[in-house]
PDB file of C-alpha atoms in Angstrom:
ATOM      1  CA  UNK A   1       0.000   0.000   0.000  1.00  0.00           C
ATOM      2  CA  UNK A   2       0.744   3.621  -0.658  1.00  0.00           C
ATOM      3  CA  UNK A   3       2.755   4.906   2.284  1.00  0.00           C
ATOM      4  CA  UNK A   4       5.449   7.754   2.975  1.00  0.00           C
ATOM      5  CA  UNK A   5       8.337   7.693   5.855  1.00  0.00           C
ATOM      6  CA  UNK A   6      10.460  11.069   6.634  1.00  0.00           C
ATOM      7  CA  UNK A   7      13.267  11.278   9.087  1.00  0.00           C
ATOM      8  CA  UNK A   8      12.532  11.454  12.431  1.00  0.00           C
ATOM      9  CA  UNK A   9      13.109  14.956  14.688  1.00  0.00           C
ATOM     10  CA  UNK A  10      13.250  16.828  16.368  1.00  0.00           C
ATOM     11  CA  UNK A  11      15.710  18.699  14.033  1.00  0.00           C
ATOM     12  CA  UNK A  12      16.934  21.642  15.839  1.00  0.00           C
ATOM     13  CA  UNK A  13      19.181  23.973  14.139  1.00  0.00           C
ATOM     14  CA  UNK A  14      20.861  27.714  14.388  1.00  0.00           C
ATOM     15  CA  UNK A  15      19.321  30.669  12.128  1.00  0.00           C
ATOM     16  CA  UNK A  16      21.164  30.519   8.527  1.00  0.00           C
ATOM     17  CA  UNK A  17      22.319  26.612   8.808  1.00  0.00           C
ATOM     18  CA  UNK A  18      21.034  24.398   5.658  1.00  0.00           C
ATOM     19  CA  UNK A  19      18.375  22.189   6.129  1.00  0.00           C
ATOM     20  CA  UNK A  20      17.257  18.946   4.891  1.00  0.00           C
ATOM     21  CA  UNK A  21      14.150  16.856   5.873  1.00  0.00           C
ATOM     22  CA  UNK A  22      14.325  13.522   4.510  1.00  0.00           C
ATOM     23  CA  UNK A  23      11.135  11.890   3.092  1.00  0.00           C
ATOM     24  CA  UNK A  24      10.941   8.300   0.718  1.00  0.00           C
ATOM     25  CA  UNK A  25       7.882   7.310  -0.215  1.00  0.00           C
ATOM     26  CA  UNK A  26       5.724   3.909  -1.571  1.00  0.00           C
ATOM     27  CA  UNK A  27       3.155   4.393  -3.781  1.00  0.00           C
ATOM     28  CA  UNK A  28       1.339   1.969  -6.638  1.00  0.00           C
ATOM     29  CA  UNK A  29       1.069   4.511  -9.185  1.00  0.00           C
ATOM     30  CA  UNK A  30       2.153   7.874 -10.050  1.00  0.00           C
ATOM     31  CA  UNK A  31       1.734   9.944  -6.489  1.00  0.00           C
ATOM     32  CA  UNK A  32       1.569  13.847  -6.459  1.00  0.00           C
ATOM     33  CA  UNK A  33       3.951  14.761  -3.403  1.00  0.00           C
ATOM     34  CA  UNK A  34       3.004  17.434  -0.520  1.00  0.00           C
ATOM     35  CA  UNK A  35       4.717  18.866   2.381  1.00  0.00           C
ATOM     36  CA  UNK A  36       2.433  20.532   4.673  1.00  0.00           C
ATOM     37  CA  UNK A  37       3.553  22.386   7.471  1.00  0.00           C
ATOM     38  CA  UNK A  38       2.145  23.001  10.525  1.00  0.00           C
ATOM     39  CA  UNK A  39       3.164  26.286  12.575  1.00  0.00           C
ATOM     40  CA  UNK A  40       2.916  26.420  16.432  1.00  0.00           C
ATOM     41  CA  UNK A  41      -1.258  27.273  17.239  1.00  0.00           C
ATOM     42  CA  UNK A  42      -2.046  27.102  13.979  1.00  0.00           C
ATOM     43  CA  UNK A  43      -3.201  24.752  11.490  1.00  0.00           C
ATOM     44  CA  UNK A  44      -1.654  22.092   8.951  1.00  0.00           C
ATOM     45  CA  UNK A  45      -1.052  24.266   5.280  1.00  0.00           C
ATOM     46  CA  UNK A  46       0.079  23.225   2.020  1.00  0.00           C
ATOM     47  CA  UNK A  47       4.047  24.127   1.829  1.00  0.00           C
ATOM     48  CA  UNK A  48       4.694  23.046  -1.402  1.00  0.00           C
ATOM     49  CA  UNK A  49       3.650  20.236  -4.205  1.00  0.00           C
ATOM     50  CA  UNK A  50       5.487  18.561  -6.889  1.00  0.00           C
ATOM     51  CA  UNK A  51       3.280  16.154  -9.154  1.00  0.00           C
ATOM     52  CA  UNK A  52       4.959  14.343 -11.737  1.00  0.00           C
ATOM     53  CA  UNK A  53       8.546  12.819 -11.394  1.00  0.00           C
ATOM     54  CA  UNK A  54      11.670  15.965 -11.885  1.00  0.00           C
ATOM     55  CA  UNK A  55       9.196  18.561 -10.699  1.00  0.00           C
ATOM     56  CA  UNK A  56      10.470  20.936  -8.560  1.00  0.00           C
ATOM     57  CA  UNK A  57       8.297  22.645  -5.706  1.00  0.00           C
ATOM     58  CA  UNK A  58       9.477  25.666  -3.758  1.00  0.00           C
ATOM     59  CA  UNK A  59       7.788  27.755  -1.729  1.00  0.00           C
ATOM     60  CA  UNK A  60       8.853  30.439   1.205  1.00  0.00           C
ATOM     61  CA  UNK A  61      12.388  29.924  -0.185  1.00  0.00           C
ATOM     62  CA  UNK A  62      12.032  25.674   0.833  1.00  0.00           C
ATOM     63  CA  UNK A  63      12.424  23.505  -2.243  1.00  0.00           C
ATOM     64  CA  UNK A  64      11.632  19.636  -2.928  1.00  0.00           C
ATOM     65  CA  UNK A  65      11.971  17.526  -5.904  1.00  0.00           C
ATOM     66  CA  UNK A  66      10.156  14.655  -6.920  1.00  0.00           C
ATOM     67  CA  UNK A  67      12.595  11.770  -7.351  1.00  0.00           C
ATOM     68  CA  UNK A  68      11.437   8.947  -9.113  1.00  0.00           C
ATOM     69  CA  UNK A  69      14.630   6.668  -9.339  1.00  0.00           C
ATOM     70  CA  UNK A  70      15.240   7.046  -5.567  1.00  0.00           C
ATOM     71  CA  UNK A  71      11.344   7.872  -4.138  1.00  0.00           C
ATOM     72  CA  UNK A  72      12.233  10.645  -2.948  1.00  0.00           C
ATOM     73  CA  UNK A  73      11.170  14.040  -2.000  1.00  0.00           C
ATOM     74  CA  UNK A  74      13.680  15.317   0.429  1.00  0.00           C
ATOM     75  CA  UNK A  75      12.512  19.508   1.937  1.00  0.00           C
ATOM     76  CA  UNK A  76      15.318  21.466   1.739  1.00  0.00           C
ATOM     77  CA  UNK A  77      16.134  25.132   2.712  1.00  0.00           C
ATOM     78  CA  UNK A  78      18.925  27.090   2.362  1.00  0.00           C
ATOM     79  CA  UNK A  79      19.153  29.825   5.382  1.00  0.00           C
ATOM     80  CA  UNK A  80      16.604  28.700   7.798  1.00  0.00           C
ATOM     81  CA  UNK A  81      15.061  31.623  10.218  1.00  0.00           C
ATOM     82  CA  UNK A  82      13.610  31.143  13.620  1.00  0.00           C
ATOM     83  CA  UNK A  83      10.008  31.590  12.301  1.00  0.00           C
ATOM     84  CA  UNK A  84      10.716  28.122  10.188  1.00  0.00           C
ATOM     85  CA  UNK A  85      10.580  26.614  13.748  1.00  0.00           C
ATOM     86  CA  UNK A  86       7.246  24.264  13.224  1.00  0.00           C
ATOM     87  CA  UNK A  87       6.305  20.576  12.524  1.00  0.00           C
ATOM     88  CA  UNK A  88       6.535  19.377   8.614  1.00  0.00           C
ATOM     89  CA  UNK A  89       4.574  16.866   7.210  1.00  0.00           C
ATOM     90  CA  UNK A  90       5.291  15.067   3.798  1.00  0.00           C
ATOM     91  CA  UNK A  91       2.449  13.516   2.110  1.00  0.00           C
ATOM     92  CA  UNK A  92       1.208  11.575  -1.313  1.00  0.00           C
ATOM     93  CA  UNK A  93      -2.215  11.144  -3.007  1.00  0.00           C
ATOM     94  CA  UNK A  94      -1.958   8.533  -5.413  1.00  0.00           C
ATOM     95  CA  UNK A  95      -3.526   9.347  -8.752  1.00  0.00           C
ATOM     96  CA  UNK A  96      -3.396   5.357 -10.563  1.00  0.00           C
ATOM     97  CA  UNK A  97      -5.869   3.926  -7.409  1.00  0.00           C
ATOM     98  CA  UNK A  98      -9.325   5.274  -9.905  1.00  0.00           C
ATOM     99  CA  UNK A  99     -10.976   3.274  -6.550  1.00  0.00           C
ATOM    100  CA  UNK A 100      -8.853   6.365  -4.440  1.00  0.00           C
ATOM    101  CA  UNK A 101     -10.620   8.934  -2.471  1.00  0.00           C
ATOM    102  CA  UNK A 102     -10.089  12.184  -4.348  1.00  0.00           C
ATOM    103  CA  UNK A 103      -7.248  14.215  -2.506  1.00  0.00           C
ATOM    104  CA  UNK A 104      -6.619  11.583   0.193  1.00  0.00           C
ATOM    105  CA  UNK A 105      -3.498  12.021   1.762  1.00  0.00           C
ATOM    106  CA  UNK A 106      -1.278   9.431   3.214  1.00  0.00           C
ATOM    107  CA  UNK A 107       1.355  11.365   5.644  1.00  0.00           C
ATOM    108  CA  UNK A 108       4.720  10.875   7.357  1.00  0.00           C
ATOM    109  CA  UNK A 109       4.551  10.972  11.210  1.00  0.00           C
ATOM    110  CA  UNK A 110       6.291  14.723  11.059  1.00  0.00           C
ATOM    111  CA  UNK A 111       9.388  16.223  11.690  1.00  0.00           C
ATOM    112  CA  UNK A 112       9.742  18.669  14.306  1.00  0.00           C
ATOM    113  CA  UNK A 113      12.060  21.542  13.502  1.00  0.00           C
ATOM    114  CA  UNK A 114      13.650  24.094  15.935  1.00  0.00           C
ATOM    115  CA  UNK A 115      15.426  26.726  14.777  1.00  0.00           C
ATOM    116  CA  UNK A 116      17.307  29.076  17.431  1.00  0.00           C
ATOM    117  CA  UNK A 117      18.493  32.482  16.715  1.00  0.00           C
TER     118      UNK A 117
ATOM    119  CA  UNK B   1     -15.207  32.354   8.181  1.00  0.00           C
ATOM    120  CA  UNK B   2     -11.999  32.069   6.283  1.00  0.00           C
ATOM    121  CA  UNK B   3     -11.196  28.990   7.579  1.00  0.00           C
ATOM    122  CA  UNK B   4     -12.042  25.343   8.787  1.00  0.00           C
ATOM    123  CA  UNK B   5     -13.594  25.667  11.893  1.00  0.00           C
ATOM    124  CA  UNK B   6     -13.395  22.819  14.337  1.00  0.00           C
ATOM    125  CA  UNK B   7     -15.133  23.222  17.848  1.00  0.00           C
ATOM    126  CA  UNK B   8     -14.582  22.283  20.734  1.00  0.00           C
ATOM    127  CA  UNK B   9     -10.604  22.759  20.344  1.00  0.00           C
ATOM    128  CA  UNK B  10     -10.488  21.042  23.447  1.00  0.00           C
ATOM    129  CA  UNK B  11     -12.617  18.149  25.079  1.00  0.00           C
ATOM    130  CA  UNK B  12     -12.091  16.097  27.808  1.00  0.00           C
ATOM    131  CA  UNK B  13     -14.555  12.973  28.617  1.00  0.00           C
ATOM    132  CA  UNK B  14     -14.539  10.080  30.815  1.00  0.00           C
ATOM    133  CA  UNK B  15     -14.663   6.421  29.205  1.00  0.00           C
ATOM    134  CA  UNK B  16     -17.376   4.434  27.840  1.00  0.00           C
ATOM    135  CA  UNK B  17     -19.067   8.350  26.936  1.00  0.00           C
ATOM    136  CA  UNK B  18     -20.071   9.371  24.022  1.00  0.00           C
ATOM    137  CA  UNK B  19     -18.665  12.335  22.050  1.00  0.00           C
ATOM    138  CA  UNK B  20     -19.067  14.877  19.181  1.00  0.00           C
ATOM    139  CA  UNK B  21     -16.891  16.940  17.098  1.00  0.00           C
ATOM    140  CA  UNK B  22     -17.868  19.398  14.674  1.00  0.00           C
ATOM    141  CA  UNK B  23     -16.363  20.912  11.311  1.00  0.00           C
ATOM    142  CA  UNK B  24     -17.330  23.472   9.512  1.00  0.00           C
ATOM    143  CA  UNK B  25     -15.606  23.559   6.427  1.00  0.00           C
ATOM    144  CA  UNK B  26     -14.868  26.462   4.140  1.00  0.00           C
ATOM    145  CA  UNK B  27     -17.522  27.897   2.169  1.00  0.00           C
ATOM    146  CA  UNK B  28     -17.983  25.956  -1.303  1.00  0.00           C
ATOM    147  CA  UNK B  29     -15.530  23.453  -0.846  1.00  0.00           C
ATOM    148  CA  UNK B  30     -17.815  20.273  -1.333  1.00  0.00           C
ATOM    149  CA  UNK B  31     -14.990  18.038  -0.166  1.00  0.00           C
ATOM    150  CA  UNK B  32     -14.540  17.212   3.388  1.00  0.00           C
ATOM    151  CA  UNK B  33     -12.309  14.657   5.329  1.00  0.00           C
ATOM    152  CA  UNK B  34     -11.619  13.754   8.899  1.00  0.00           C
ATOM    153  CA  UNK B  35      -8.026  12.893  10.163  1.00  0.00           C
ATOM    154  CA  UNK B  36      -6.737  11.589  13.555  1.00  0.00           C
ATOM    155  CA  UNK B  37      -3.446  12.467  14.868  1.00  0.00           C
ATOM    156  CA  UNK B  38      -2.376  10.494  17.446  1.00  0.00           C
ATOM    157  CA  UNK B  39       1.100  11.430  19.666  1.00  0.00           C
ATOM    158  CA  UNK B  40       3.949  10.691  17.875  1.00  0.00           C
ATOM    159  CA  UNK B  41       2.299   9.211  15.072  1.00  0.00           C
ATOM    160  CA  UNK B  42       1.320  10.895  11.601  1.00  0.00           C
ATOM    161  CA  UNK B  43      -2.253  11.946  10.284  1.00  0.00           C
ATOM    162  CA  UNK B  44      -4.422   8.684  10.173  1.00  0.00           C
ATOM    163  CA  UNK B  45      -6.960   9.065   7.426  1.00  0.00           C
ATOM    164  CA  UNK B  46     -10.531   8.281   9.140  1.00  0.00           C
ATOM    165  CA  UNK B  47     -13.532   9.140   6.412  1.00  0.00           C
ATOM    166  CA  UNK B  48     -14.172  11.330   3.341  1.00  0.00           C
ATOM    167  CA  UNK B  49     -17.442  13.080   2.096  1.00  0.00           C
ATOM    168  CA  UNK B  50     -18.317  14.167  -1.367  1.00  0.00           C
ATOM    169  CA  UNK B  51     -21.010  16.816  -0.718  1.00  0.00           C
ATOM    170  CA  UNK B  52     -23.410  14.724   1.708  1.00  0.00           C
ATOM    171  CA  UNK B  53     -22.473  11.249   1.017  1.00  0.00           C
ATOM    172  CA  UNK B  54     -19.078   9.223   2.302  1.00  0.00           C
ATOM    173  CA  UNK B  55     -17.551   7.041  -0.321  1.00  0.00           C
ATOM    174  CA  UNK B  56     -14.889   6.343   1.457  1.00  0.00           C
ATOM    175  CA  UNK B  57     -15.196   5.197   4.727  1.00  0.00           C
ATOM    176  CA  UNK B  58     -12.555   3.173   5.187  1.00  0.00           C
ATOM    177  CA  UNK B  59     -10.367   4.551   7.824  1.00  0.00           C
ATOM    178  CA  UNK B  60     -12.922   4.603  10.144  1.00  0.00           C
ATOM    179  CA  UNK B  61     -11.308   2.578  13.471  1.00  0.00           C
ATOM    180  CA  UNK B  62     -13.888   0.274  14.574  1.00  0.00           C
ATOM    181  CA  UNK B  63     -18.202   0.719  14.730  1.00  0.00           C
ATOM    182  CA  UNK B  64     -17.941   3.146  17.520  1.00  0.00           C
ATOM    183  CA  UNK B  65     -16.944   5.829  15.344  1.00  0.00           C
ATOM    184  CA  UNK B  66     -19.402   7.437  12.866  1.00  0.00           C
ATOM    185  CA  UNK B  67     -19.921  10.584  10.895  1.00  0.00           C
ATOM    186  CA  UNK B  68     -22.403  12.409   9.268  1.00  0.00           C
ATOM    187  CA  UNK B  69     -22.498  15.779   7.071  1.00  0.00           C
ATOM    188  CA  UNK B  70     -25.985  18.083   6.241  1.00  0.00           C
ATOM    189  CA  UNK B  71     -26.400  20.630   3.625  1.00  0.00           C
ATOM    190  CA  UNK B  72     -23.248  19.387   2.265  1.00  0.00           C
ATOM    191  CA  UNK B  73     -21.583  21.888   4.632  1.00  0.00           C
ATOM    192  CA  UNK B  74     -21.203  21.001   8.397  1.00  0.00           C
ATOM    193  CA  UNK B  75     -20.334  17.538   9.572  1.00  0.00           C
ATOM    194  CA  UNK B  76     -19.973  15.983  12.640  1.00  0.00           C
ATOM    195  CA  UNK B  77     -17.709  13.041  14.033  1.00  0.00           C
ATOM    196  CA  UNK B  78     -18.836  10.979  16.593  1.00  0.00           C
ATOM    197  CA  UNK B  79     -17.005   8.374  19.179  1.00  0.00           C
ATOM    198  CA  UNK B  80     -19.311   6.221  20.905  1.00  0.00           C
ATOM    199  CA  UNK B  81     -18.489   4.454  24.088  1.00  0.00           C
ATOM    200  CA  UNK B  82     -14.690   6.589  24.069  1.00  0.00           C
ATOM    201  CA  UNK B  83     -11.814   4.203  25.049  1.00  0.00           C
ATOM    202  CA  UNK B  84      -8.347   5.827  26.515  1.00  0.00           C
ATOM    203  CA  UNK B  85      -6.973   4.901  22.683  1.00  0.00           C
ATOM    204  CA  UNK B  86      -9.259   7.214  21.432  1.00  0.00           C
ATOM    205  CA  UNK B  87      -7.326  10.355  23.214  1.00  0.00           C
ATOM    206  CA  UNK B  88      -5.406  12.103  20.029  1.00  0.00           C
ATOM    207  CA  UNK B  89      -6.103  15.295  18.021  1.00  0.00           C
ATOM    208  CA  UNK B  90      -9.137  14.949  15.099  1.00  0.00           C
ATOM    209  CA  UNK B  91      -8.726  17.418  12.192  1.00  0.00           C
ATOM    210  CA  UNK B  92     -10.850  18.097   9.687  1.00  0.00           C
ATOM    211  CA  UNK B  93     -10.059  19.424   6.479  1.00  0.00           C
ATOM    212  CA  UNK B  94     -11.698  20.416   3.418  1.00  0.00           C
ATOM    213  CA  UNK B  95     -11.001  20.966  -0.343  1.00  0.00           C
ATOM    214  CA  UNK B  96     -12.503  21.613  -3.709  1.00  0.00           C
ATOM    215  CA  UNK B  97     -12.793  18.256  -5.473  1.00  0.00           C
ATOM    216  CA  UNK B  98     -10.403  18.938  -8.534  1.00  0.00           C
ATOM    217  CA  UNK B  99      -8.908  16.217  -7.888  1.00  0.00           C
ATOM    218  CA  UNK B 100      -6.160  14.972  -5.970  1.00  0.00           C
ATOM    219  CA  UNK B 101      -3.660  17.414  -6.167  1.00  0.00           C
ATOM    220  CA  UNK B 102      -6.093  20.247  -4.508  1.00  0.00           C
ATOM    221  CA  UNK B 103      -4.712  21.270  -1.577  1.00  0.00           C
ATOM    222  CA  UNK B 104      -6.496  20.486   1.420  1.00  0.00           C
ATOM    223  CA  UNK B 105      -7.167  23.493   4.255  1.00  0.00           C
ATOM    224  CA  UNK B 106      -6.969  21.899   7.660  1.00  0.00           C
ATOM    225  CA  UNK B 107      -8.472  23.321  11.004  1.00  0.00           C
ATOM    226  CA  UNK B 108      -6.731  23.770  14.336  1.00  0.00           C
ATOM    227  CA  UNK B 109      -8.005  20.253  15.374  1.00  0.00           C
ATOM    228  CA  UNK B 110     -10.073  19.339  18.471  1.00  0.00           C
ATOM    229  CA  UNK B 111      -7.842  17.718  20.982  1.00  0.00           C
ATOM    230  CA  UNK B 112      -9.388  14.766  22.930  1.00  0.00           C
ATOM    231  CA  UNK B 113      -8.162  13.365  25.550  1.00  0.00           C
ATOM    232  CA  UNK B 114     -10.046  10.112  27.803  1.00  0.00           C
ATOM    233  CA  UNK B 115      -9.795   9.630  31.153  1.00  0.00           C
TER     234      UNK B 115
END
């Protein structure tokens, strides 16, 4: 079944340092790939979304590419700031399933990032 | 409003009661879905609506948990009989349906916890 793991956190980090989330993936078919992120208080949002293998997505200067050959769609950043500091999700909705519930999701347990000034 | 709205944000029931949660979804998104977050685990996919109808139920834990949406807007989650493995955060979300790379808009969740 479809399925996605991502490293495990908490990932905590000074302001500036690179960051990379790790996140493979299982799927049946061709998956569209999210991260959502999910800010302290607040709700989970759509970061960024890649859906066909080589796409890039980028988003609030983060950026993800959808691997094919390795599964992959690791969440990378270049300079992180302190207001990065939140918990990030990836996700995939298969689109082969035609039995698949229309945007379904299956998620990654999350990856807690702290980032101190 | 804006946003999903999910109420109560916070509830707190003894076992073997019964419970609701409510979602009200953004305005014209005809899409709805209910999620369970559980500590230290990810999102746990529990039931989706089209409009007023749920064809896909299939996340749904066990018989004590049902769910029902009116006027294709509002819908309500219920837990009867709550067991301590119920305790975890529900979120509901909701989405246009164009397909499965709309995004989905979450709420703040409604965090139940079982004594």
């Amino acid at each position: 079944g479809d399925s996605v793991t991502q490293m495990e956190g908490p990932v905590t980090l000074s302001e500036e340092a690179f960051l990379t989330i790790n996140c493979t993936y299982t799927a049946t078919g061709y998956p569209s790939l999210f991260w959502y992120v999910q800010y302290p208080g607040e709700g989970l949002q759509l970061l960024l979304k890649a859906t066909k293998a080589d796409d890039k997505g980028s988003n609030k200067g983060f950026e993800a590419t959808y691997r094919k050959e390795t599964t992959s769609f690791h969440l990378e950043k270049g300079s992180v700031q302190v207001s990065d500091s939140a918990v990030y999700f990836c996700a995939l909705s298969d689109k082969l399933n035609r039995g698949s519930t229309l945007g379904r999701l299956y998620f990654g347990r999350g990856t807690q990032l702290t980032v101190w000034p | 409003g804006a946003g999903v709205s999910q109420s109560p944000s916070n509830k707190v029931t003894e076992k073997g009661k019964d419970v609701e949660l409510r979602c009200d979804p953004i305005s014209g998104h005809t899409a709805l879905y209910w999620y369970r977050q559980s500590l230290g685990q990810g999102l746990e996919f529990l039931i989706y609506f089209q409009g007023n109808s749920a064809p896909d139920k299939s996340g749904l834990p066990s018989d004590r948990f049902s769910a029902e949406r009116t006027g294709g807007s509002v819908s309500t989650l219920t837990i009867q009989r709550t067991q301590q493995e119920d305790s975890a955060v529900y979120l509901c979300a909701s989405s246009f349906p164009t397909g499965n790379m709309a995004p989905l808009h979450f709420g703040n969740g409604t965090r139940l916890t079982v004594t």
